[in-house]
Structures are given as structure tokens and as C-alpha cells.
């Protein structure tokens, strides 16, 4: 049976114990055993990253670029093999698994350009014979803490930019899905990174998290709001830079002039692709009363045609929920929704077999005050909320403790633009399914869905570098 250890200071290091990583479609199938690190080993990883920092921060931009490009090349070359591994550990379909690995490769390739693009400014100083120079430097040792739902892409998009800008890294991936992060670490080591520039520690976040946060110059976290808040409080107390990407309760408005086929496609993809286990998943479908019944009828017909099953099978549209604990949480939310009067239009039950399969589930007759429309489920569960006109729909969409992604389906330019302007969410989709797949543009939520700046694209430089303004008195006038 495959055993995988932690990567610390360029070496594979045994942990305090081995934990089995299981396939959620067939829980008896163990993918591998992963060594969980101790707190002392997490501190050792921080020490290795600190020791590697001066060398990597001062490295030639071409060196950094070459390493990142090689990582992207290997991810691409192994996309089918790694996509299958991702599917086996997380449960999304093989098509989605391979797509996620290819996207991770694209992220590394894009980030490989960053060291070469990094610039600054030189301005004439206001005192004669001086120049003011504005430049950027790495922040230092960055700790990356990631969730299970994009086990390759989230570690990839944090790591690629952190390294591109000359930081050194300790990655702590979700203990639920360590396999993809381990492969990424292995690829990074073979791509030519200096010893200690990238370290991987696997294990329970509650045990390792505090020591990691305390030893970091910056923390980039993606995960649940509760954990995010704990990390924020700890980081702020030490004045450590922190970035949080958190949950969503994402609305999709179906306006009365919408192309209903398109609206159903967008709702179906948004709510049920990746088993609804996406921070940007559509969970509140706000439908104008004038098209409500026709929309619901079409959506239910399409849901009934979804093929739920083995995610390795090419015919499958939706795989299992990631774990037994997540399945229990989803079923609990479904029972609560029924208890508060939501009407089940489709699904709602666990499917036969050993795997953690849940039917795609739709509630109708809900209102926005119900718990099912307030709290993130993080599973294949969506609710329809009727609305009376665009203003009402926008008010419902914005009435949430989350502000990650939102969308509208409409044929009207004015209603689309009104929605784009008034939506509180950090990401707005017009006639398009919810996503975060464009790696060259900033990604992230607002308010309780995101804190501390955006990730990816042109935004990444803000978090992963510090500014410096220097005044040079060279004595040459003009
Ligand atoms: P989680 O918060 O349970 O775990 C995320 C990571 O935090 C894991 O690595 C975990 O081990 C670690 N952790 C747990 N307790 C910790 C602590 N006290 N200190 C430090 N680290 C700790 O989240 P999850 O269940 O893995 O992922 C699902 C959540 O992630 C959902 O809320 C989802 O919306 C969110 N998410 C957000 C985005 C985004 O970009 N906004 C993307 C993906 C997932």
C-alpha cells in the first residue's frame, strides 16, 4: 500500500501517524496512507522556509520562471493520471478532475511570467537631485492552508504566485484530500526548487494551524468561515498579513425575460456540477413569478436526467459527496429545510450503495429568511425563491451573510447592467454559470465571503509582495 510522507527541507519526513485516504465513491478503497505531521515538524517546515528565503527571494527571475513553467509542463503531461487521482480522492467526475489539473498547469504557466513582468516606478523627487523609487519585495514565509474541494487548483493558485514573487512556502492541504497536494509537492521538488523553498505538512488543521499561523509572515487561507475567523484573529493579533477566501450562499436571478433553456443550463451547472461542492455553487435560485412554474418544471426534468454514480465513468454527471461527515451534514440541512416548510421538488435522499452518494436536491416554496437559504450547505442542494420583479430579486440576492458569487439570466442589457452594478458579490455572472475558471483575472468574495484582497491574475501581486519606497539623492538635477 502506497505511503506518502511530508516534504520538509527537501526531504521526505515520517509523521506521527499514518492516515488512510479513501475513495468517497467506494469507501473501502484506500488510495494511500498519508503521514500526519506533528507541531514540531510544522515548526521545522517553517524554519526550512525561513532559511531558504534569502536565496529564493534574490534568485534570478528567469530561474523562478523556469521552475514554475516546468511544474506546469509536468501537470499537463500527467493530467489524465493526476485527474484520475483527484477524482478518486475527492469524488468529482473524471472530466472535472482532469480539467482541474489542466487548469492548475495553466496557472503555473501564467505565474511563470510574473517574475519577468515584475516592475516598479521611478519618479522625479521633489527635492533637486533626487529620484523616488517604488518597488516590490517578497513578503517572506507564507503559509497556505487549503480546503478539499479543489485539492489541486487551490494549492496550485496559491503556491504558483507565492513562489513567483520570491516567497517561500509551507502548504497545509486539507487532511481529507492530501494526495493531489503531495503530487504537486513532488513535482515542485523535481522542477528544481532550492531546498526548503516549498514544504508540505499534512495533518489536522486544529492541531497544526496555530503554530503555522504564528510562524508565518503571511497566511493565505481558503475554507470555511468559522476557521477563517479564527485564523484572522490570530493573524491580526501578530499583525501578520492574511487573506481569506470563504464560503458562499450564491444567488442566481432568473429574470422574466430570460431564455429559460439557458437559465436551466446555468442553474443545473451552478448547483450540481462538482456535486455542488464549490464555494461559488448556485444555491439560491431567485425566479421571477411570471416564469417560475415553467422554469421549475424544466429544471426538475433536467435534474431527473442527471446521471449520478461512479465519477470515473464517462457517462456520470455527478459523483459522490466527499466524505461521510459531509454527507451527514447535507442530509441534516435537507431535514431542517423540510422542517421549516421548504417543499421538496426533487431528490433529498441518500442513494443506495456504499459510496457517499446524495440525490441532486431542489426545494421550492422557500423564502430567503429560512435557514436553508442563509447557511452554506456545500452539497448538491439548491432552493427556488420566487420574486416580484428585478428590484425585489436584487434585494433578495443581496440579503445574505455571504457575498461571493452572483448571477443573472436576462435578455435585457439594462437589467443585466442594473444587476452588475447593484450586486454585492465579488463575482458577477451575466448569462453564464458560476465559476472561477479564468485564472488571469482576480477571484474572490467580499464581506464575510472574503477578506484581505483578491487572489490570482493581476491581483496576486498585491498579497504576495510588500511595497518599498526609496528616495535616492544622486545629486543630478533634472
Ligand atoms: P475547513 O475550513 O474545514 O478546512 C480548510 C482548511 O483549514 C483545512 O486544511 C483544515 O485542515 C484547516 N483548518 C481547520 N481548522 C483550522 C485551524 N483552527 N487553524 C488553521 N487551519 C485549520 O474547510 P473545508 O471543509 O476543507 O472546505 C469547505 C469550505 O471552503 C467551504 O466553506 C467553502 O465555501 C470554502 N471554500 C471557499 C473557496 C473560495 O475561494 N472562496 C474555495 C473553496 C472552498
XYZ file of C-alpha atoms and ligand atoms in Angstrom:
522
model
C 0.000 0.000 0.000
C 1.283 3.433 -1.008
C 2.658 5.524 1.855
C 3.337 9.220 1.476
C 5.372 11.339 3.854
C 5.686 15.081 4.467
C 8.094 17.219 2.433
C 10.209 19.226 4.872
C 13.522 20.913 3.980
C 13.775 18.939 0.757
C 13.363 15.585 2.489
C 10.514 13.122 2.901
C 9.732 13.023 6.613
C 7.672 10.495 8.572
C 4.860 11.961 10.606
C 3.394 10.995 13.950
C 0.977 8.536 12.367
C -0.373 7.325 9.033
C -3.961 8.076 7.999
C -5.842 6.335 5.198
C -7.131 8.456 2.298
C -10.340 6.842 1.000
C -12.340 6.987 -2.218
C -15.769 8.518 -1.425
C -17.354 6.530 -4.264
C -16.087 3.267 -2.663
C -15.013 3.967 0.920
C -13.469 0.513 1.307
C -10.882 1.520 -1.328
C -7.829 3.127 0.257
C -5.942 5.397 -2.146
C -2.907 5.660 0.075
C -1.695 6.296 3.609
C -0.516 9.801 4.428
C 1.799 10.719 7.266
C 0.373 13.396 9.561
C 2.974 15.836 10.815
C 3.485 16.916 14.415
C 3.512 20.531 15.589
C 7.311 20.273 15.929
C 7.535 19.162 12.305
C 5.333 22.053 11.200
C 7.773 24.353 13.019
C 10.671 22.589 11.305
C 8.990 23.280 7.946
C 8.655 26.962 8.860
C 12.347 27.006 9.797
C 13.304 25.447 6.467
C 11.202 28.009 4.590
C 12.843 30.819 6.600
C 16.334 29.504 5.841
C 15.548 29.255 2.119
C 14.009 32.722 1.915
C 17.059 34.961 1.243
C 18.284 32.754 -1.596
C 14.927 32.322 -3.305
C 13.919 35.966 -2.833
C 17.143 37.066 -4.518
C 17.060 34.432 -7.250
C 17.182 35.395 -10.890
C 13.664 35.960 -12.299
C 14.456 33.554 -15.125
C 15.259 30.820 -12.575
C 11.887 31.280 -10.856
C 10.098 31.422 -14.167
C 11.762 28.211 -15.405
C 10.830 26.275 -12.256
C 7.182 27.309 -12.484
C 6.984 26.559 -16.198
C 8.408 23.078 -15.623
C 5.749 22.430 -12.956
C 3.031 23.459 -15.431
C 4.548 21.237 -18.111
C 4.552 18.178 -15.868
C 0.998 18.802 -14.658
C -0.121 18.959 -18.278
C 1.798 15.872 -19.286
C 0.262 13.915 -16.387
C -3.222 15.499 -16.476
C -5.086 12.231 -17.084
C -3.231 10.285 -14.382
C -3.474 13.092 -11.799
C -7.058 13.883 -12.800
C -7.969 10.265 -12.039
C -6.231 10.513 -8.654
C -8.138 13.722 -7.913
C -11.424 12.044 -8.826
C -10.622 9.057 -6.630
C -9.872 11.179 -3.578
C -12.458 13.974 -3.966
C -15.281 12.426 -5.974
C -15.830 14.969 -8.757
C -16.216 13.476 -12.247
C -13.128 12.406 -14.182
C -13.820 15.148 -16.742
C -13.796 17.708 -13.921
C -10.749 16.112 -12.288
C -8.675 16.244 -15.480
C -9.953 19.771 -16.133
C -8.778 20.868 -12.693
C -5.271 19.513 -13.285
C -5.070 21.213 -16.684
C -6.243 24.447 -15.116
C -3.546 24.098 -12.458
C -0.991 23.724 -15.252
C -2.292 26.910 -16.869
C -1.982 28.733 -13.548
C 1.685 27.715 -13.226
C 2.346 28.738 -16.814
C 0.710 32.128 -16.278
C 2.525 32.665 -12.967
C 5.812 31.749 -14.675
C 5.559 35.110 -16.431
C 5.208 37.076 -13.203
C 8.889 37.173 -12.156
C 9.679 38.609 -15.592
C 6.818 41.106 -15.523
C 7.605 42.471 -12.097
C 8.341 46.172 -12.345
C 8.312 49.317 -10.296
C 8.241 53.048 -10.711
C 10.855 55.762 -10.741
C 9.529 59.271 -10.186
C 11.392 62.560 -10.082
C 11.831 63.504 -6.429
C 10.500 66.834 -5.194
C 13.922 67.832 -3.923
C 16.507 68.672 -6.584
C 18.859 65.831 -7.436
C 16.600 63.082 -6.078
C 14.588 60.201 -7.509
C 11.840 58.311 -5.699
C 11.798 54.578 -6.494
C 8.806 52.391 -5.782
C 9.466 48.653 -5.849
C 8.027 45.382 -4.582
C 9.645 42.666 -2.494
C 8.502 39.241 -1.307
C 6.508 39.198 1.935
C 8.556 36.315 3.342
C 7.486 32.892 4.604
C 3.899 32.300 3.541
C 1.634 29.640 4.986
C -1.016 28.306 2.634
C -3.987 26.456 4.161
C -6.360 24.866 1.661
C -9.709 23.005 1.547
C -10.661 19.669 -0.025
C -12.997 20.733 -2.825
C -10.314 21.866 -5.312
C -7.460 19.733 -3.980
C -5.113 20.606 -6.852
C -6.261 24.018 -8.095
C -6.332 25.897 -4.779
C -2.850 24.717 -3.687
C -1.688 25.495 -7.250
C -3.018 29.034 -7.401
C -1.612 29.980 -4.025
C 1.757 28.232 -4.445
C 2.453 29.409 -8.002
C 2.095 33.104 -7.173
C 3.768 32.860 -3.773
C 6.881 31.352 -5.362
C 6.750 33.570 -8.451
C 7.165 36.663 -6.287
C 10.085 35.186 -4.328
C 8.355 33.970 -1.160
C 8.972 30.585 0.406
C 6.080 28.322 1.304
C 4.631 25.919 3.837
C 1.480 24.302 2.424
C -1.020 22.551 4.693
C -3.649 20.954 2.466
C -6.945 19.554 3.676
C -6.448 16.316 5.572
C -9.442 14.956 3.602
C -7.588 15.213 0.256
C -3.795 15.091 0.719
C -2.976 13.100 -2.448
C -3.085 15.920 -5.001
C -1.089 18.268 -2.786
C 1.511 15.538 -2.268
C 1.897 15.061 -6.032
C 2.219 18.807 -6.505
C 4.938 18.917 -3.836
C 6.770 16.048 -5.536
C 6.609 17.843 -8.903
C 7.846 21.102 -7.350
C 10.855 19.333 -5.872
C 11.794 17.743 -9.176
C 11.301 21.053 -11.008
C 14.436 22.482 -9.397
C 13.295 24.440 -6.344
C 16.038 25.019 -3.772
C 15.833 23.029 -0.537
C 13.226 24.447 1.853
C 11.598 26.866 -0.607
C 8.463 24.710 -0.602
C 7.364 22.449 2.253
C 4.304 20.262 2.664
C 2.852 19.304 6.025
C -0.211 17.087 6.155
C -2.480 16.824 9.164
C -5.317 18.111 11.229
C -5.783 21.871 10.897
C -6.791 22.456 14.514
C -3.534 20.878 15.702
C -1.109 22.342 13.158
C -2.906 25.591 12.309
C -1.949 27.767 15.309
C 1.789 27.005 15.064
C 1.745 27.584 11.320
C -0.074 30.897 11.603
C 2.246 32.053 14.396
C 5.356 31.308 12.322
C 4.206 32.965 9.084
C 4.857 36.383 7.566
C 1.616 35.957 5.600
C -1.231 33.431 5.641
C -3.436 32.675 2.660
C -6.439 30.555 3.648
C -9.343 29.089 1.703
C -12.019 27.271 3.661
C -14.977 27.676 5.949
C -15.951 30.985 7.579
C -15.503 29.719 11.158
C -11.923 28.572 10.632
C -11.222 31.706 8.613
C -12.319 33.893 11.506
C -10.063 32.019 13.954
C -7.091 32.445 11.599
C -7.919 36.120 11.132
C -7.994 36.814 14.863
C -4.707 35.020 15.422
C -3.015 36.768 12.498
C -4.265 40.232 13.352
C -3.006 39.869 16.920
C 0.501 39.386 15.471
C -0.024 41.924 12.662
C 0.540 39.148 10.136
C -0.760 39.729 6.633
C -3.772 37.490 5.996
C -6.033 36.628 3.083
C -9.233 34.600 3.480
C -11.430 33.056 0.772
C -14.539 31.734 2.472
C -17.990 30.349 1.850
C -20.898 31.450 -0.296
C -24.683 31.312 -0.494
C -24.717 32.304 -4.101
C -27.832 33.711 -5.785
C -28.865 33.250 -9.412
C -31.616 35.608 -10.598
C -33.850 34.359 -13.409
C -35.465 37.497 -14.816
C -38.852 37.386 -16.541
C -37.265 37.936 -19.989
C -34.692 35.123 -19.560
C -34.060 32.440 -22.150
C -35.384 29.633 -19.945
C -33.303 26.879 -21.556
C -30.176 28.901 -20.838
C -31.373 29.661 -17.312
C -31.929 25.962 -16.611
C -28.499 25.078 -18.010
C -26.838 27.698 -15.828
C -28.761 26.661 -12.715
C -28.021 22.973 -13.295
C -24.299 23.544 -13.779
C -24.055 26.047 -10.959
C -25.877 23.947 -8.394
C -24.859 20.393 -9.221
C -21.539 20.293 -11.065
C -18.739 19.152 -8.766
C -21.595 17.748 -6.617
C -22.410 21.317 -5.569
C -19.196 21.332 -3.533
C -17.940 24.663 -4.764
C -17.709 27.901 -2.832
C -19.299 29.577 -5.857
C -22.096 26.980 -6.213
C -25.524 28.364 -7.038
C -27.718 27.706 -4.027
C -30.465 30.372 -4.113
C -32.311 30.451 -7.455
C -34.401 33.619 -7.398
C -37.046 33.308 -10.101
C -39.497 35.929 -11.283
C -43.032 34.717 -10.517
C -44.051 35.170 -14.157
C -41.676 32.406 -15.294
C -41.463 30.475 -12.012
C -43.559 27.412 -12.839
C -42.165 26.954 -16.345
C -38.605 27.261 -15.007
C -39.100 24.805 -12.149
C -40.757 22.246 -14.418
C -37.837 22.349 -16.872
C -35.209 22.272 -14.132
C -36.783 19.235 -12.456
C -36.936 17.426 -15.814
C -33.242 18.079 -16.380
C -32.351 17.029 -12.817
C -34.148 13.734 -13.316
C -31.921 13.086 -16.330
C -28.679 13.690 -14.401
C -26.640 10.530 -14.077
C -25.315 10.212 -10.533
C -22.756 7.476 -9.990
C -19.144 6.361 -10.322
C -17.235 9.544 -11.150
C -14.708 7.538 -13.191
C -17.472 6.572 -15.613
C -17.615 8.922 -18.631
C -21.444 8.932 -18.554
C -21.589 10.297 -14.989
C -22.737 13.879 -14.438
C -22.386 13.970 -10.655
C -20.173 11.965 -8.315
C -20.408 11.380 -4.560
C -20.166 13.832 -1.688
C -16.586 13.976 -0.387
C -16.985 12.191 2.963
C -19.360 10.549 5.384
C -19.269 13.644 7.623
C -20.168 15.951 4.727
C -22.979 13.586 3.647
C -24.384 13.622 7.185
C -24.228 17.445 7.198
C -26.023 17.658 3.823
C -28.777 15.281 4.983
C -29.149 17.248 8.198
C -29.602 20.505 6.219
C -32.198 18.791 4.000
C -34.147 17.557 7.020
C -34.009 21.029 8.599
C -35.270 22.636 5.387
C -38.250 20.284 5.323
C -38.825 21.075 8.972
C -39.027 24.795 8.263
C -41.547 24.289 5.446
C -39.467 24.110 2.264
C -41.175 21.897 -0.321
C -39.056 19.143 -1.841
C -39.347 19.277 -5.648
C -36.638 16.718 -6.381
C -34.190 14.386 -4.625
C -33.431 14.781 -0.943
C -32.202 11.288 -0.155
C -29.052 9.220 0.106
C -28.665 6.789 -2.773
C -28.231 3.043 -2.412
C -24.746 1.585 -2.107
C -21.624 2.092 -0.028
C -20.486 5.368 -1.568
C -21.474 8.766 -0.228
C -23.995 9.442 -2.971
C -26.720 12.034 -2.494
C -29.504 12.799 -4.949
C -29.358 16.259 -6.520
C -31.893 18.117 -4.426
C -34.219 21.028 -5.158
C -36.534 22.851 -2.788
C -39.303 25.198 -3.929
C -41.665 27.436 -1.981
C -38.799 28.759 0.107
C -38.198 32.254 1.347
C -34.917 33.959 1.956
C -35.278 34.024 5.734
C -35.201 30.213 6.017
C -32.003 28.687 7.412
C -31.612 26.660 4.214
C -31.217 29.995 2.388
C -28.889 31.541 4.995
C -26.234 28.902 5.756
C -23.887 27.273 3.279
C -24.700 23.570 2.735
C -21.739 22.740 0.471
C -23.532 19.926 -1.315
C -25.893 19.329 -4.274
C -28.794 21.235 -2.731
C -30.497 24.317 -4.213
C -33.630 26.312 -3.382
C -36.006 28.309 -5.542
C -37.197 31.648 -4.140
C -39.961 33.481 -6.040
C -39.505 37.216 -6.725
C -41.728 40.047 -7.923
C -39.630 41.979 -10.422
C -35.960 42.883 -10.688
C -35.719 45.200 -7.662
C -37.188 42.527 -5.424
C -34.888 39.863 -6.903
C -31.800 42.032 -6.326
C -32.885 42.800 -2.763
C -33.196 39.064 -2.052
C -29.871 38.318 -3.755
C -28.092 40.912 -1.611
C -29.807 39.916 1.637
C -27.205 37.383 2.749
C -24.322 36.935 5.164
C -22.214 35.922 2.152
C -21.120 37.884 -0.921
C -19.017 35.597 -3.088
C -20.668 34.974 -6.478
C -23.975 36.034 -8.023
C -25.622 35.731 -11.420
C -28.492 36.851 -13.582
C -30.102 35.376 -16.670
C -31.771 38.028 -18.781
C -32.073 39.130 -22.400
C -32.099 42.789 -21.358
C -28.926 44.853 -21.365
C -30.380 47.308 -18.837
C -31.426 44.598 -16.360
C -28.011 42.916 -16.734
C -26.189 46.183 -16.067
C -28.507 47.082 -13.181
C -27.726 43.726 -11.593
C -23.983 44.015 -12.213
C -23.915 47.420 -10.507
C -26.123 46.598 -7.547
C -24.991 43.073 -6.687
C -22.889 42.988 -3.504
C -20.981 39.894 -4.608
C -17.308 39.885 -5.549
C -18.003 37.873 -8.720
C -20.962 38.611 -11.007
C -22.027 36.327 -13.852
C -24.340 37.557 -16.613
C -25.921 34.767 -18.673
C -23.079 32.482 -17.603
C -22.691 29.741 -14.993
C -20.959 30.489 -11.731
C -17.245 29.811 -11.938
C -13.776 30.904 -11.088
C -12.012 29.326 -14.006
C -10.413 32.352 -15.621
C -7.060 32.233 -13.908
C -5.830 35.512 -15.398
C -8.393 37.692 -13.595
C -8.869 38.401 -9.880
C -11.039 35.990 -7.902
C -12.706 36.415 -4.541
C -15.631 37.397 -2.379
C -16.497 40.426 -0.324
C -17.522 40.946 3.253
C -17.844 37.684 5.132
C -17.010 35.705 1.959
C -13.570 37.164 1.525
C -11.032 39.262 3.383
C -7.613 40.674 2.686
C -7.521 41.095 -1.071
C -8.166 39.038 -4.158
C -6.335 36.032 -5.480
C -4.994 35.265 -8.952
C -4.345 37.261 -12.087
C -3.337 40.880 -11.684
C -4.413 40.839 -8.002
C -1.902 38.234 -6.787
C 1.000 40.671 -6.643
C -0.807 42.749 -4.004
C -0.904 39.975 -1.439
C 2.361 38.223 -2.167
C 4.585 41.309 -2.209
C 5.323 44.270 0.040
C 5.886 47.750 -1.302
C 9.042 49.785 -0.727
C 9.543 53.473 -1.497
C 13.152 54.644 -1.646
C 14.484 58.200 -2.006
C 17.803 58.396 -3.829
C 19.844 61.570 -3.542
C 22.135 61.230 -6.577
C 22.704 64.961 -6.868
C 21.947 65.148 -10.593
C 19.368 67.833 -11.264
C 16.519 67.329 -13.814
P -12.328 23.923 6.523
O -12.377 25.342 6.970
O -12.890 22.879 7.389
O -10.801 23.488 6.276
C -9.953 24.250 5.427
C -8.522 24.049 5.871
O -8.349 24.649 7.156
C -8.105 22.590 6.020
O -6.791 22.436 5.543
C -8.165 22.384 7.525
O -7.312 21.365 7.982
C -7.695 23.731 8.027
N -8.057 24.054 9.415
C -9.082 23.572 10.159
N -9.068 24.138 11.390
C -8.024 25.003 11.416
C -7.498 25.902 12.384
N -8.055 26.046 13.583
N -6.410 26.645 12.058
C -5.857 26.555 10.844
N -6.305 25.711 9.880
C -7.382 24.953 10.154
O -12.991 23.908 5.053
P -13.261 22.647 4.114
O -14.389 21.852 4.687
O -11.971 21.973 3.797
O -13.732 23.389 2.775
C -15.034 23.822 2.568
C -15.144 25.319 2.779
O -14.204 26.009 1.957
C -16.493 25.867 2.377
O -16.938 26.793 3.326
C -16.213 26.568 1.051
O -17.127 27.579 0.718
C -14.851 27.082 1.274
N -14.169 27.368 0.003
C -14.006 28.674 -0.379
C -13.388 28.978 -1.596
C -13.199 30.404 -2.022
O -12.324 30.647 -2.856
N -13.950 31.362 -1.512
C -12.929 27.939 -2.419
C -13.107 26.635 -1.996
C -13.722 26.358 -0.771
